[in-house]
Tab-separated table of C-alpha atoms in Angstrom:
chain	number	residue	atom	x	y	z
H	1	GLU	CA	-86.899	-146.470	110.875
H	2	THR	CA	-83.087	-146.562	110.625
H	3	PRO	CA	-81.582	-143.750	112.746
H	4	ARG	CA	-78.983	-141.494	111.212
H	5	VAL	CA	-75.972	-140.169	113.123
H	6	ALA	CA	-75.680	-136.406	113.674
H	7	SER	CA	-72.445	-134.773	114.790
H	8	PHE	CA	-72.958	-132.488	117.767
H	9	HIS	CA	-70.293	-129.814	118.337
H	10	THR	CA	-70.336	-126.769	120.617
H	11	LEU	CA	-68.128	-124.409	122.629
H	12	LEU	CA	-68.824	-123.857	126.332
H	13	SER	CA	-67.486	-120.659	127.832
H	14	ARG	CA	-67.225	-119.092	131.273
H	15	GLY	CA	-65.262	-115.867	131.167
H	16	GLU	CA	-61.954	-116.512	129.403
H	17	GLU	CA	-62.217	-120.287	129.730
H	18	VAL	CA	-63.550	-122.070	126.633
H	19	LYS	CA	-64.295	-125.803	126.459
H	20	GLU	CA	-64.912	-127.591	123.169
H	21	VAL	CA	-67.090	-130.727	123.213
H	22	SER	CA	-68.435	-133.026	120.522
H	23	CYS	CA	-70.465	-136.222	120.314
H	24	GLU	CA	-72.207	-138.472	117.789
H	25	ILE	CA	-75.990	-138.543	118.382
H	26	PRO	CA	-78.391	-141.013	116.713
H	27	ILE	CA	-81.478	-139.284	115.257
H	28	PRO	CA	-84.143	-140.039	116.321
H	29	LEU	CA	-82.965	-140.896	119.825
H	30	PRO	CA	-83.268	-144.580	120.815
H	31	ALA	CA	-86.398	-145.390	122.806
H	32	HIS	CA	-84.513	-145.848	126.092
H	33	SER	CA	-82.327	-142.713	125.867
H	34	ASP	CA	-82.849	-139.039	126.615
H	35	THR	CA	-80.963	-135.724	126.520
H	36	GLU	CA	-79.858	-135.886	130.155
H	37	GLU	CA	-78.250	-139.270	129.587
H	38	TYR	CA	-76.113	-137.962	126.711
H	39	THR	CA	-75.274	-134.826	128.699
H	40	ALA	CA	-73.998	-136.917	131.606
H	41	HIS	CA	-72.032	-139.067	129.146
H	42	ILE	CA	-70.286	-136.015	127.639
H	43	VAL	CA	-69.523	-134.525	131.073
H	44	ALA	CA	-67.972	-137.795	132.264
H	45	THR	CA	-65.965	-138.711	129.153
H	46	GLN	CA	-64.710	-135.299	127.996
H	47	ASN	CA	-63.640	-133.798	131.340
H	48	VAL	CA	-66.346	-131.139	131.329
H	49	HIS	CA	-66.705	-129.200	134.580
H	50	PRO	CA	-70.096	-129.775	136.279
H	51	MET	CA	-70.798	-126.016	136.133
H	52	TYR	CA	-71.333	-126.431	132.379
H	53	HIS	CA	-73.945	-129.186	132.858
H	54	GLU	CA	-77.053	-126.984	132.600
H	55	GLU	CA	-75.766	-125.009	129.615
H	56	LEU	CA	-74.662	-128.185	127.823
H	57	SER	CA	-78.015	-129.851	128.443
H	58	SER	CA	-79.903	-126.864	127.003
H	59	VAL	CA	-77.709	-126.639	123.875
H	60	LEU	CA	-77.838	-130.391	123.307
H	61	ASP	CA	-81.627	-130.476	123.717
H	62	SER	CA	-82.057	-127.712	121.118
H	63	PHE	CA	-79.702	-129.546	118.746
H	64	ILE	CA	-81.595	-132.841	119.048
H	65	ARG	CA	-84.993	-131.175	118.591
H	66	ARG	CA	-83.758	-129.347	115.476
H	67	GLU	CA	-82.268	-132.514	113.974
H	68	GLU	CA	-85.425	-134.537	114.675
H	69	GLU	CA	-87.618	-131.856	113.065
H	70	GLU	CA	-85.402	-131.867	109.976
H	71	ARG	CA	-85.570	-135.677	109.835
H	72	GLU	CA	-89.385	-135.582	110.069
H	73	GLU	CA	-89.572	-132.996	107.285
H	74	GLU	CA	-87.338	-135.142	105.070
H	75	ARG	CA	-89.488	-138.185	105.771
H	76	ASP	CA	-92.676	-136.267	104.912
H	77	ASP	CA	-91.140	-135.062	101.653
H	78	GLU	CA	-90.169	-138.631	100.779
H	79	VAL	CA	-93.742	-139.853	101.370
H	80	ILE	CA	-95.217	-137.093	99.186
H	81	GLU	CA	-92.690	-137.675	96.387
H	82	GLU	CA	-93.377	-141.416	96.448
H	83	ALA	CA	-97.128	-140.810	96.279
H	84	LEU	CA	-96.704	-138.460	93.314
H	85	ARG	CA	-94.445	-140.907	91.483
H	86	GLU	CA	-97.011	-143.698	91.914
H	87	GLY	CA	-99.825	-141.437	90.741
H	88	ARG	CA	-101.639	-141.503	94.066
H	89	SER	CA	-103.447	-138.321	95.064
H	90	VAL	CA	-102.118	-136.446	98.053
H	91	GLU	CA	-105.290	-135.459	99.879
H	92	VAL	CA	-103.980	-132.286	101.477
H	93	GLN	CA	-107.425	-131.005	102.403
H	94	ARG	CA	-108.375	-134.234	104.180
H	95	TRP	CA	-105.128	-134.326	106.123
H	96	SER	CA	-105.447	-130.648	107.041
H	97	GLU	CA	-108.925	-131.231	108.443
H	98	ALA	CA	-107.702	-134.285	110.345
H	99	LEU	CA	-104.813	-132.338	111.866
H	100	GLU	CA	-107.147	-129.502	112.795
H	101	LYS	CA	-109.586	-131.937	114.408
H	102	HIS	CA	-106.864	-133.735	116.351
H	103	SER	CA	-104.764	-130.695	117.210
H	104	LEU	CA	-101.655	-130.741	119.313
H	105	ASP	CA	-103.504	-129.111	122.210
H	106	SER	CA	-104.573	-132.439	123.693
H	107	LEU	CA	-101.067	-133.840	123.291
H	108	GLU	CA	-99.503	-130.809	124.960
H	109	GLU	CA	-102.020	-131.070	127.795
H	110	ALA	CA	-101.121	-134.746	128.297
H	111	VAL	CA	-97.409	-133.883	128.346
H	112	ARG	CA	-97.989	-131.122	130.890
H	113	LEU	CA	-99.976	-133.484	133.109
H	114	ALA	CA	-97.268	-136.157	132.862
H	115	GLU	CA	-94.506	-133.686	133.771
H	116	THR	CA	-96.487	-132.142	136.621
H	117	PHE	CA	-97.549	-135.514	138.006
H	118	GLY	CA	-93.949	-136.762	137.800
H	119	GLN	CA	-92.838	-133.718	139.792
H	120	VAL	CA	-95.466	-134.473	142.445
H	121	MET	CA	-94.257	-138.097	142.726
H	122	ARG	CA	-90.654	-136.915	143.197
H	123	GLU	CA	-91.066	-133.929	145.493
H	124	CYS	CA	-94.241	-134.254	147.580
H	125	ASP	CA	-93.929	-135.155	151.262
H	126	SER	CA	-95.656	-138.228	152.618
H	127	VAL	CA	-98.520	-136.332	154.296
H	128	ARG	CA	-99.623	-134.516	151.146
H	129	MET	CA	-99.053	-137.600	149.024
H	130	GLU	CA	-101.235	-139.758	151.269
H	131	ALA	CA	-103.976	-137.109	151.196
H	132	ALA	CA	-103.835	-137.034	147.387
H	133	MET	CA	-104.134	-140.816	147.180
H	134	ARG	CA	-107.068	-140.796	149.613
H	135	ARG	CA	-108.773	-138.130	147.509
H	136	GLU	CA	-108.350	-140.366	144.454
H	137	ALA	CA	-109.857	-143.247	146.427
H	138	GLU	CA	-112.836	-141.063	147.355
H	139	MET	CA	-113.366	-140.248	143.669
H	140	ALA	CA	-113.428	-143.974	142.905
H	141	ASN	CA	-115.922	-144.541	145.724
H	142	GLU	CA	-118.212	-141.893	144.192
H	143	VAL	CA	-118.212	-143.853	140.933
H	144	THR	CA	-118.774	-147.136	142.778
H	145	ARG	CA	-121.787	-145.745	144.625
H	146	LEU	CA	-123.312	-144.495	141.386
H	147	LEU	CA	-122.741	-147.873	139.731
H	148	SER	CA	-124.367	-149.605	142.714
H	149	LEU	CA	-127.479	-147.426	142.351
H	150	ARG	CA	-127.623	-148.192	138.619
H	151	ASP	CA	-127.255	-151.925	139.138
H	152	ALA	CA	-129.885	-151.903	141.893
H	153	GLU	CA	-132.437	-150.110	139.676
H	154	LEU	CA	-131.698	-152.344	136.700
H	155	GLY	CA	-131.855	-155.420	138.914
H	156	GLY	CA	-135.295	-154.453	140.243
H	157	VAL	CA	-136.726	-153.954	136.759
H	158	ARG	CA	-135.073	-157.128	135.473
H	159	LYS	CA	-136.518	-159.132	138.369
H	160	ARG	CA	-140.058	-157.922	137.640
H	161	ALA	CA	-139.584	-158.771	133.960
H	162	GLU	CA	-138.381	-162.290	134.841
H	163	GLU	CA	-141.371	-162.839	137.136
H	164	LEU	CA	-143.678	-161.790	134.309
H	165	MET	CA	-141.943	-164.101	131.826
H	166	GLU	CA	-142.429	-167.065	134.182
H	167	LYS	CA	-146.175	-166.966	133.485
H	168	LYS	CA	-147.158	-169.773	131.160
H	169	ASN	CA	-149.881	-167.911	129.304
H	170	MET	CA	-148.856	-164.390	128.331
H	171	GLY	CA	-151.537	-162.246	126.786
H	172	GLU	CA	-151.348	-158.963	124.939
H	173	GLU	CA	-151.273	-156.923	128.158
H	174	GLU	CA	-148.347	-158.947	129.515
H	175	LEU	CA	-146.408	-158.462	126.270
H	176	LYS	CA	-147.009	-154.701	126.434
H	177	GLU	CA	-145.852	-154.628	130.050
H	178	LEU	CA	-142.715	-156.588	129.096
H	179	SER	CA	-142.011	-154.024	126.384
H	180	ARG	CA	-142.402	-151.258	128.967
H	181	PHE	CA	-139.851	-153.008	131.188
H	182	ASN	CA	-137.392	-153.047	128.291
H	183	GLU	CA	-137.938	-149.342	127.656
H	184	GLU	CA	-137.490	-148.601	131.365
H	185	MET	CA	-134.192	-150.501	131.497
H	186	ARG	CA	-132.975	-148.669	128.398
H	187	TYR	CA	-133.900	-145.320	129.953
H	188	ILE	CA	-132.128	-146.164	133.236
H	189	GLN	CA	-129.021	-147.264	131.344
H	190	GLU	CA	-128.869	-144.115	129.239
H	191	SER	CA	-129.487	-141.767	132.166
H	192	TYR	CA	-126.714	-143.340	134.239
H	193	VAL	CA	-124.323	-143.234	131.275
H	194	GLU	CA	-124.777	-139.476	131.160
H	195	GLU	CA	-124.414	-139.153	134.949
H	196	LEU	CA	-121.205	-141.164	134.883
H	197	ARG	CA	-119.870	-139.048	132.043
H	198	MET	CA	-120.563	-135.794	133.900
H	199	LEU	CA	-119.036	-137.213	137.086
H	200	GLY	CA	-115.919	-138.213	135.133
H	201	VAL	CA	-115.549	-134.725	133.641
H	202	ARG	CA	-115.814	-133.127	137.082
H	203	GLN	CA	-113.380	-135.556	138.698
H	204	ARG	CA	-110.766	-135.148	135.953
H	205	SER	CA	-110.972	-131.368	136.349
H	206	GLU	CA	-110.613	-131.635	140.140
H	207	PHE	CA	-107.694	-134.043	139.787
H	208	LYS	CA	-105.733	-131.765	137.426
H	209	GLU	CA	-106.333	-128.801	139.716
H	210	MET	CA	-105.160	-130.846	142.724
H	211	ILE	CA	-101.958	-131.874	140.942
H	212	ARG	CA	-101.303	-128.281	139.843
H	213	ARG	CA	-101.716	-126.924	143.379
H	214	LEU	CA	-99.466	-129.642	144.811
H	215	THR	CA	-96.607	-128.364	142.658
H	216	LYS	CA	-97.278	-124.641	143.159
H	217	ASP	CA	-98.204	-124.442	146.848
H	218	PRO	CA	-95.961	-126.303	149.350
H	219	THR	CA	-98.554	-125.777	152.124
H	220	TYR	CA	-101.514	-127.198	150.173
H	221	VAL	CA	-102.943	-130.482	151.441
H	222	PRO	CA	-105.796	-132.058	149.411
H	223	GLN	CA	-109.050	-132.082	151.329
H	224	VAL	CA	-110.260	-135.558	152.233
H	225	MET	CA	-113.995	-135.797	152.945
H	226	GLY	CA	-113.848	-138.920	155.136
H	227	THR	CA	-111.272	-140.492	157.441
H	228	GLY	CA	-110.626	-143.441	155.117
H	229	ARG	CA	-110.541	-145.871	158.049
H	230	ASP	CA	-113.443	-147.892	156.715
H	231	GLU	CA	-111.695	-148.394	153.404
H	232	ASP	CA	-108.464	-149.368	155.137
H	233	SER	CA	-110.159	-151.882	157.365
H	234	GLN	CA	-112.012	-153.368	154.438
H	235	SER	CA	-108.863	-153.643	152.363
H	236	GLY	CA	-107.050	-155.185	155.282
H	237	ASN	CA	-109.731	-157.833	155.660
H	238	SER	CA	-110.060	-158.465	151.927
H	239	GLY	CA	-106.848	-160.459	151.673
H	240	SER	CA	-108.628	-163.780	152.086
H	241	HIS	CA	-108.594	-164.582	148.353
H	242	PRO	CA	-107.199	-168.009	147.570
H	243	ARG	CA	-103.558	-168.015	146.592
H	244	LYS	CA	-102.997	-168.406	142.859
H	245	LEU	CA	-100.932	-171.282	141.515
H	246	GLU	CA	-97.648	-169.913	140.237
H	247	GLU	CA	-94.047	-170.926	139.644
H	248	SER	CA	-91.184	-168.465	139.187
H	249	PHE	CA	-87.927	-168.836	137.271
H	250	THR	CA	-84.847	-166.747	136.529
H	251	ILE	CA	-83.536	-167.409	133.043
H	252	TYR	CA	-80.612	-166.590	130.743
H	253	LEU	CA	-81.118	-165.606	127.106
H	254	GLY	CA	-78.426	-165.457	124.436
H	255	ALA	CA	-75.489	-167.619	123.448
H	256	GLN	CA	-72.488	-165.498	124.478
H	257	LEU	CA	-73.610	-162.124	125.824
H	258	LYS	CA	-76.328	-163.456	128.109
H	259	THR	CA	-79.116	-161.336	129.549
H	260	MET	CA	-81.020	-162.288	132.690
H	261	HIS	CA	-84.805	-162.166	132.973
H	262	ASN	CA	-87.634	-163.384	135.195
H	263	ALA	CA	-90.471	-165.660	134.098
H	264	ARG	CA	-93.596	-166.891	135.869
H	265	ILE	CA	-96.179	-169.502	135.076
H	266	VAL	CA	-99.339	-168.338	136.802
H	267	VAL	CA	-102.964	-169.482	136.906
H	268	GLY	CA	-105.560	-166.732	136.715
H	269	SER	CA	-105.798	-163.182	135.395
H	270	GLU	CA	-103.085	-160.581	136.000
H	271	LEU	CA	-105.481	-157.627	135.779
H	272	GLY	CA	-105.723	-157.365	139.547
H	273	GLU	CA	-109.479	-157.817	139.977
H	274	GLU	CA	-108.834	-159.475	143.333
H	275	ARG	CA	-106.949	-156.479	144.734
H	276	ASP	CA	-108.541	-153.509	146.466
H	277	TRP	CA	-107.701	-150.824	143.912
H	278	ASN	CA	-109.154	-148.102	146.138
H	279	ALA	CA	-106.625	-148.755	148.901
H	280	PRO	CA	-104.262	-145.717	149.016
H	281	HIS	CA	-101.100	-147.867	149.094
H	282	VAL	CA	-102.180	-149.691	145.915
H	283	ARG	CA	-102.927	-146.396	144.168
H	284	LEU	CA	-99.571	-144.975	145.278
H	285	GLN	CA	-97.671	-147.956	143.890
H	286	ALA	CA	-99.451	-147.695	140.538
H	287	SER	CA	-98.982	-143.915	140.361
H	288	MET	CA	-95.252	-144.078	141.118
H	289	SER	CA	-94.622	-146.284	138.082
H	290	LEU	CA	-97.160	-144.697	135.706
H	291	TYR	CA	-94.740	-142.406	133.837
H	292	ARG	CA	-91.567	-144.427	134.291
H	293	ARG	CA	-89.807	-146.620	131.743
H	294	GLU	CA	-90.645	-149.822	133.622
H	295	LEU	CA	-94.300	-150.151	132.649
H	296	THR	CA	-96.528	-153.179	133.185
H	297	ALA	CA	-98.716	-154.607	130.438
H	298	THR	CA	-101.042	-157.537	129.868
H	299	VAL	CA	-102.474	-159.198	126.756
H	300	LEU	CA	-106.234	-159.748	126.441
H	301	LEU	CA	-107.926	-161.955	123.853
H	302	VAL	CA	-110.718	-160.148	121.981
H	303	GLY	CA	-113.028	-160.567	119.004
H	304	ARG	CA	-112.775	-158.825	115.639
H	305	ASP	CA	-115.010	-155.893	116.590
H	306	PRO	CA	-113.040	-152.970	118.147
H	307	LYS	CA	-115.955	-152.382	120.550
H	308	TRP	CA	-116.018	-156.022	121.604
H	309	HIS	CA	-115.462	-155.139	125.279
H	310	LEU	CA	-118.364	-152.702	125.338
H	311	GLN	CA	-120.779	-154.991	123.514
H	312	ARG	CA	-119.926	-158.028	125.657
H	313	ARG	CA	-119.722	-156.055	128.901
H	314	SER	CA	-116.497	-157.943	129.507
H	315	ASP	CA	-114.791	-158.230	132.890
H	316	PHE	CA	-112.172	-155.810	131.592
H	317	ALA	CA	-114.808	-153.198	130.692
H	318	ARG	CA	-116.427	-153.585	134.112
H	319	LEU	CA	-113.024	-153.200	135.759
H	320	CYS	CA	-112.339	-149.971	133.860
H	321	GLU	CA	-115.774	-148.702	134.866
H	322	ARG	CA	-115.057	-148.905	138.600
H	323	SER	CA	-113.268	-145.563	138.731
H	324	THR	CA	-112.721	-142.520	136.531
H	325	GLU	CA	-109.745	-142.638	134.183
H	326	LEU	CA	-107.827	-139.557	135.389
H	327	HIS	CA	-104.748	-139.606	133.156
H	328	PHE	CA	-105.912	-140.955	129.795
H	329	ALA	CA	-109.075	-140.996	127.712
H	330	PRO	CA	-111.926	-143.244	128.978
H	331	LEU	CA	-112.017	-146.771	127.576
H	332	GLU	CA	-115.029	-146.065	125.358
H	333	GLN	CA	-113.307	-143.095	123.728
H	334	GLN	CA	-110.089	-145.063	123.198
H	335	LEU	CA	-112.028	-147.875	121.514
H	336	ARG	CA	-113.838	-145.403	119.258
H	337	GLU	CA	-110.478	-144.045	118.110
H	338	VAL	CA	-109.260	-147.602	117.549
H	339	ALA	CA	-112.318	-148.311	115.375
H	340	GLU	CA	-111.667	-145.209	113.278
H	341	ALA	CA	-108.007	-146.171	112.836
H	342	ALA	CA	-109.006	-149.709	111.848
H	343	LYS	CA	-111.421	-148.407	109.229
H	344	ARG	CA	-108.728	-146.166	107.696
H	345	ALA	CA	-106.214	-149.022	107.698
H	346	ASN	CA	-108.652	-151.498	106.139
H	347	GLY	CA	-109.513	-149.017	103.405
H	348	SER	CA	-105.863	-148.771	102.346
H	349	ARG	CA	-105.096	-152.513	102.363
H	350	LYS	CA	-104.252	-153.921	98.952
H	351	ASP	CA	-105.771	-157.372	99.446
H	352	GLY	CA	-109.337	-156.304	98.798
H	353	TYR	CA	-110.247	-156.120	102.477
H	354	GLN	CA	-113.578	-154.512	103.181
H	355	SER	CA	-113.384	-150.923	104.396
H	356	ASP	CA	-115.153	-151.646	107.679
H	357	ASP	CA	-113.741	-151.257	111.172
H	358	THR	CA	-113.251	-154.935	112.021
H	359	PHE	CA	-109.903	-156.605	112.587
H	360	SER	CA	-108.243	-159.725	111.220
H	361	THR	CA	-107.043	-162.589	113.398
H	362	GLY	CA	-103.677	-161.740	114.898
H	363	ASP	CA	-104.154	-157.947	114.784
H	364	VAL	CA	-103.246	-155.995	117.915
H	365	TYR	CA	-104.494	-152.699	119.314
H	366	VAL	CA	-103.442	-150.885	122.490
H	367	THR	CA	-105.216	-149.021	125.302
H	368	ARG	CA	-103.668	-147.075	128.201
H	369	HIS	CA	-104.946	-147.064	131.772
H	370	SER	CA	-104.215	-145.560	135.173
H	371	ASN	CA	-107.137	-147.121	137.074
H	372	LEU	CA	-106.367	-150.851	136.854
H	373	GLY	CA	-104.109	-151.159	139.888
H	374	ASN	CA	-101.123	-153.054	138.501
H	375	VAL	CA	-101.425	-152.703	134.706
H	376	HIS	CA	-100.669	-149.580	132.664
H	377	ILE	CA	-100.871	-150.909	129.094
H	378	VAL	CA	-103.312	-153.449	127.639
H	379	TYR	CA	-102.553	-155.160	124.329
H	380	HIS	CA	-105.707	-156.565	122.737
H	381	LEU	CA	-104.928	-159.607	120.548
H	382	VAL	CA	-107.676	-160.471	118.053
H	383	VAL	CA	-108.571	-164.190	118.021
H	384	ASP	CA	-111.193	-166.373	116.376
H	385	GLU	CA	-113.233	-168.359	118.906
H	386	ALA	CA	-113.881	-171.108	116.364
H	387	ASP	CA	-110.134	-171.483	115.758
H	388	GLN	CA	-108.782	-171.253	119.303
H	389	TYR	CA	-108.527	-174.992	119.980
H	390	LYS	CA	-107.094	-176.076	116.625
H	391	ASP	CA	-103.411	-176.925	116.192
H	392	ILE	CA	-101.206	-173.956	115.262
H	393	ASN	CA	-97.614	-173.475	114.121
H	394	SER	CA	-94.985	-170.788	114.594
H	395	ARG	CA	-96.332	-168.815	111.604
H	396	HIS	CA	-99.858	-168.628	112.952
H	397	PRO	CA	-101.347	-165.094	113.241
H	398	TYR	CA	-101.650	-165.516	117.028
H	399	LEU	CA	-97.882	-165.877	117.390
H	400	SER	CA	-97.239	-163.129	114.853
H	401	GLY	CA	-99.375	-160.917	117.057
H	402	VAL	CA	-97.353	-161.902	120.138
H	403	ARG	CA	-94.138	-161.056	118.276
H	404	ASN	CA	-95.511	-157.606	117.423
H	405	ILE	CA	-96.561	-157.116	121.048
H	406	ILE	CA	-93.093	-157.977	122.386
H	407	ARG	CA	-91.443	-155.676	119.851
H	408	LEU	CA	-93.804	-152.833	120.837
H	409	ALA	CA	-93.187	-153.519	124.521
H	410	SER	CA	-89.416	-153.264	124.095
H	411	ARG	CA	-89.734	-150.025	122.156
H	412	PHE	CA	-91.963	-148.184	124.618
H	413	GLY	CA	-90.504	-149.128	127.990
H	414	VAL	CA	-92.757	-152.049	128.947
H	415	THR	CA	-90.680	-154.432	131.047
H	416	THR	CA	-93.397	-156.603	132.621
H	417	LEU	CA	-95.718	-158.454	130.253
H	418	SER	CA	-98.413	-161.078	130.872
H	419	LEU	CA	-99.339	-163.449	128.020
H	420	PRO	CA	-102.295	-165.872	127.787
H	421	MET	CA	-100.133	-168.901	127.064
H	422	LEU	CA	-102.755	-171.233	125.550
H	423	PHE	CA	-104.592	-168.424	123.680
H	424	THR	CA	-107.784	-169.136	125.568
H	425	ASP	CA	-109.361	-167.693	128.718
H	426	ALA	CA	-111.520	-170.706	129.527
H	427	VAL	CA	-110.949	-174.434	129.834
H	428	HIS	CA	-112.474	-176.466	126.985
H	429	GLU	CA	-113.205	-180.168	126.830
H	430	SER	CA	-110.774	-180.530	123.907
H	431	MET	CA	-107.863	-179.260	126.026
H	432	SER	CA	-106.196	-182.556	126.860
H	433	VAL	CA	-102.852	-182.744	128.644
H	434	GLN	CA	-101.078	-183.575	125.370
H	435	TRP	CA	-102.740	-180.687	123.502
H	436	SER	CA	-101.941	-178.194	126.287
H	437	VAL	CA	-98.294	-179.265	126.597
H	438	ARG	CA	-97.830	-179.164	122.821
H	439	ARG	CA	-99.204	-175.625	122.579
H	440	ALA	CA	-97.241	-174.502	125.659
H	441	GLU	CA	-94.025	-175.834	124.129
H	442	LEU	CA	-94.657	-173.893	120.925
H	443	VAL	CA	-95.372	-170.664	122.835
H	444	PHE	CA	-92.296	-171.100	125.067
H	445	LYS	CA	-90.007	-171.575	122.072
H	446	CYS	CA	-91.485	-168.691	120.089
H	447	VAL	CA	-91.413	-166.255	123.017
H	448	LYS	CA	-87.820	-167.262	123.736
H	449	GLY	CA	-86.894	-166.428	120.144
H	450	TYR	CA	-88.744	-163.096	120.220
H	451	LEU	CA	-87.019	-162.073	123.460
H	452	MET	CA	-83.589	-162.997	122.069
H	453	GLU	CA	-84.396	-160.901	119.006
H	454	ILE	CA	-85.241	-157.726	120.912
H	455	CYS	CA	-82.386	-158.191	123.383
H	456	SER	CA	-79.889	-158.310	120.514
H	457	THR	CA	-81.316	-155.534	118.311
H	458	GLY	CA	-84.061	-153.646	120.127
H	459	TRP	CA	-82.136	-151.590	122.683
H	460	SER	CA	-79.189	-149.240	122.900
H	461	SER	CA	-78.078	-146.535	125.241
H	462	VAL	CA	-75.065	-144.663	126.512
H	463	SER	CA	-73.592	-145.346	129.912
H	464	LEU	CA	-72.050	-142.865	132.322
H	465	GLY	CA	-68.265	-143.007	132.422
H	466	GLY	CA	-67.552	-144.803	129.162
H	467	ALA	CA	-67.978	-144.904	125.433
H	468	SER	CA	-71.264	-145.737	123.760
H	469	LEU	CA	-72.363	-148.948	125.435
H	470	SER	CA	-75.334	-151.266	125.302
H	471	ARG	CA	-77.479	-151.518	128.395
H	472	ALA	CA	-79.103	-154.902	128.785
H	473	PRO	CA	-82.849	-154.747	129.448
H	474	HIS	CA	-84.490	-156.905	132.080
H	475	TYR	CA	-87.934	-158.340	131.342
H	476	ASN	CA	-90.539	-160.022	133.529
H	477	ILE	CA	-92.698	-162.375	131.470
H	478	ASN	CA	-95.818	-163.946	132.967
H	479	PHE	CA	-97.256	-166.966	131.160
H	480	VAL	CA	-100.922	-166.982	132.213
H	481	LEU	CA	-103.061	-170.134	132.222
H	482	PRO	CA	-106.899	-170.234	132.461
H	483	ARG	CA	-108.257	-170.058	135.990
H	484	ASP	CA	-109.901	-173.517	135.892
H	485	ILE	CA	-106.916	-175.379	134.441
H	486	SER	CA	-106.324	-178.859	135.878
H	487	ILE	CA	-103.393	-179.593	138.173
H	488	ASP	CA	-102.117	-182.225	135.724
H	489	ILE	CA	-101.842	-179.726	132.873
H	490	TYR	CA	-100.265	-177.121	135.142
H	491	SER	CA	-97.670	-179.560	136.500
H	492	ASN	CA	-96.730	-180.808	133.030
H	493	ILE	CA	-96.253	-177.271	131.729
H	494	VAL	CA	-94.112	-176.315	134.736
H	495	SER	CA	-91.962	-179.409	134.149
H	496	LEU	CA	-91.604	-178.469	130.480
H	497	PHE	CA	-90.227	-174.980	131.149
H	498	PRO	CA	-86.636	-175.961	132.228
H	499	THR	CA	-86.228	-178.095	129.102
H	500	ILE	CA	-86.615	-175.013	126.875
H	501	PHE	CA	-85.124	-172.129	128.866
H	502	HIS	CA	-81.670	-171.937	130.412
H	503	LEU	CA	-82.272	-171.440	134.142
H	504	VAL	CA	-79.925	-169.372	136.303
H	505	PRO	CA	-78.384	-171.706	138.915
H	506	SER	CA	-79.710	-171.077	142.398
H	507	VAL	CA	-77.341	-169.899	145.107
H	508	THR	CA	-77.148	-172.326	148.015
H	509	ALA	CA	-75.534	-171.793	151.375
């Protein structure tokens, strides 16, 4: 959407003194700007006394909201007029029911939680903050204990079924008993699903109440059931994981107005499975950056089915299951909403696509998370397993999907992004050194072009103390290789990187 420019003009008065101010405001506001930024810009550039700051901010905020509402109404009218001109029916009843079903109550609740949680992160003292993080860790331990009980029960039934299946001659009684084992496992699974759901509802309610009391009562300290020493000692001793292969670079992008970014080539997942997510210091670090502009995201390769993670019981689904999602909807609910959106989108495609809820290769959908340790956003890139090891070019749907991901990341404040560089999570026998280097070179060149594109057109802001200026973004891009990649392939890809990107010269003594 192309923003329009609105002229803001107001008079600020204190007694007999009157100050006139004006400014040009893009509507809607750019993704990396807010009202306070424009207020500070006006105060600094138009010699406005600081005592007017609060009044100016309030007037400017009302002006921007009014202009954005008018712009949205104009856009809605344009959509309706276009539909009527083309003879398409405007299904008012269907849209009314959809809006009623997905009311703004949930959105307002999410906004309130974000604002309240942000206030807690800014204003809480260290004692209360540590207690809150330990309470979150205890909630995660409750989920872990319940999952352990479920896995133990399922494991016992599965073991008995395997022992029965080892018999060479299975009669009718053995087949009936095997069927009973299957029914028992299904019953255990369903009962624990309901227990986990009820536990999640209770924990989310307790968490919101804890956050609310932290902002209202300066003497309130969240109650911690245990001392937390066991968890600390375990997390302190759990740092014996082997060090991942990685190489870091600082690069320049652009021909004249260069921007500086960081890049890493790393072997292994960036989801943080190896970290102790229940450690309070890890939770604190993730919580501090949860509602900031510098978000962290990763790209996962998935199949065409929106519920692929749930059906495959993927590592990602198991990771999300470890603790209750306290800030966003649970993974299962998010994937259900994705499936519904995919079905609506497929039904409106003009290429004869079936109106089911499956995706096409190169499609991308997004989920949000607060319980993954070091990742807030997950982009799910749809791939075809039968096509993953074939040669591709710059117009391949995989790379189109990566371009869309980078554009989305720049628009919504994601500054750290991990990409599966070879578009595969596992090493295959067809992945020779030549094949891997060729695909890595293509990905390097395409990602370089996408980053240059968003750095030249995808950001704008105002800067304190001057006219309307551009503020260069800084991105951290992780190129992720499969965990079992050979040293030869890794070394060749690392050697290839400086031939494509312009490295920042190192400072030597």
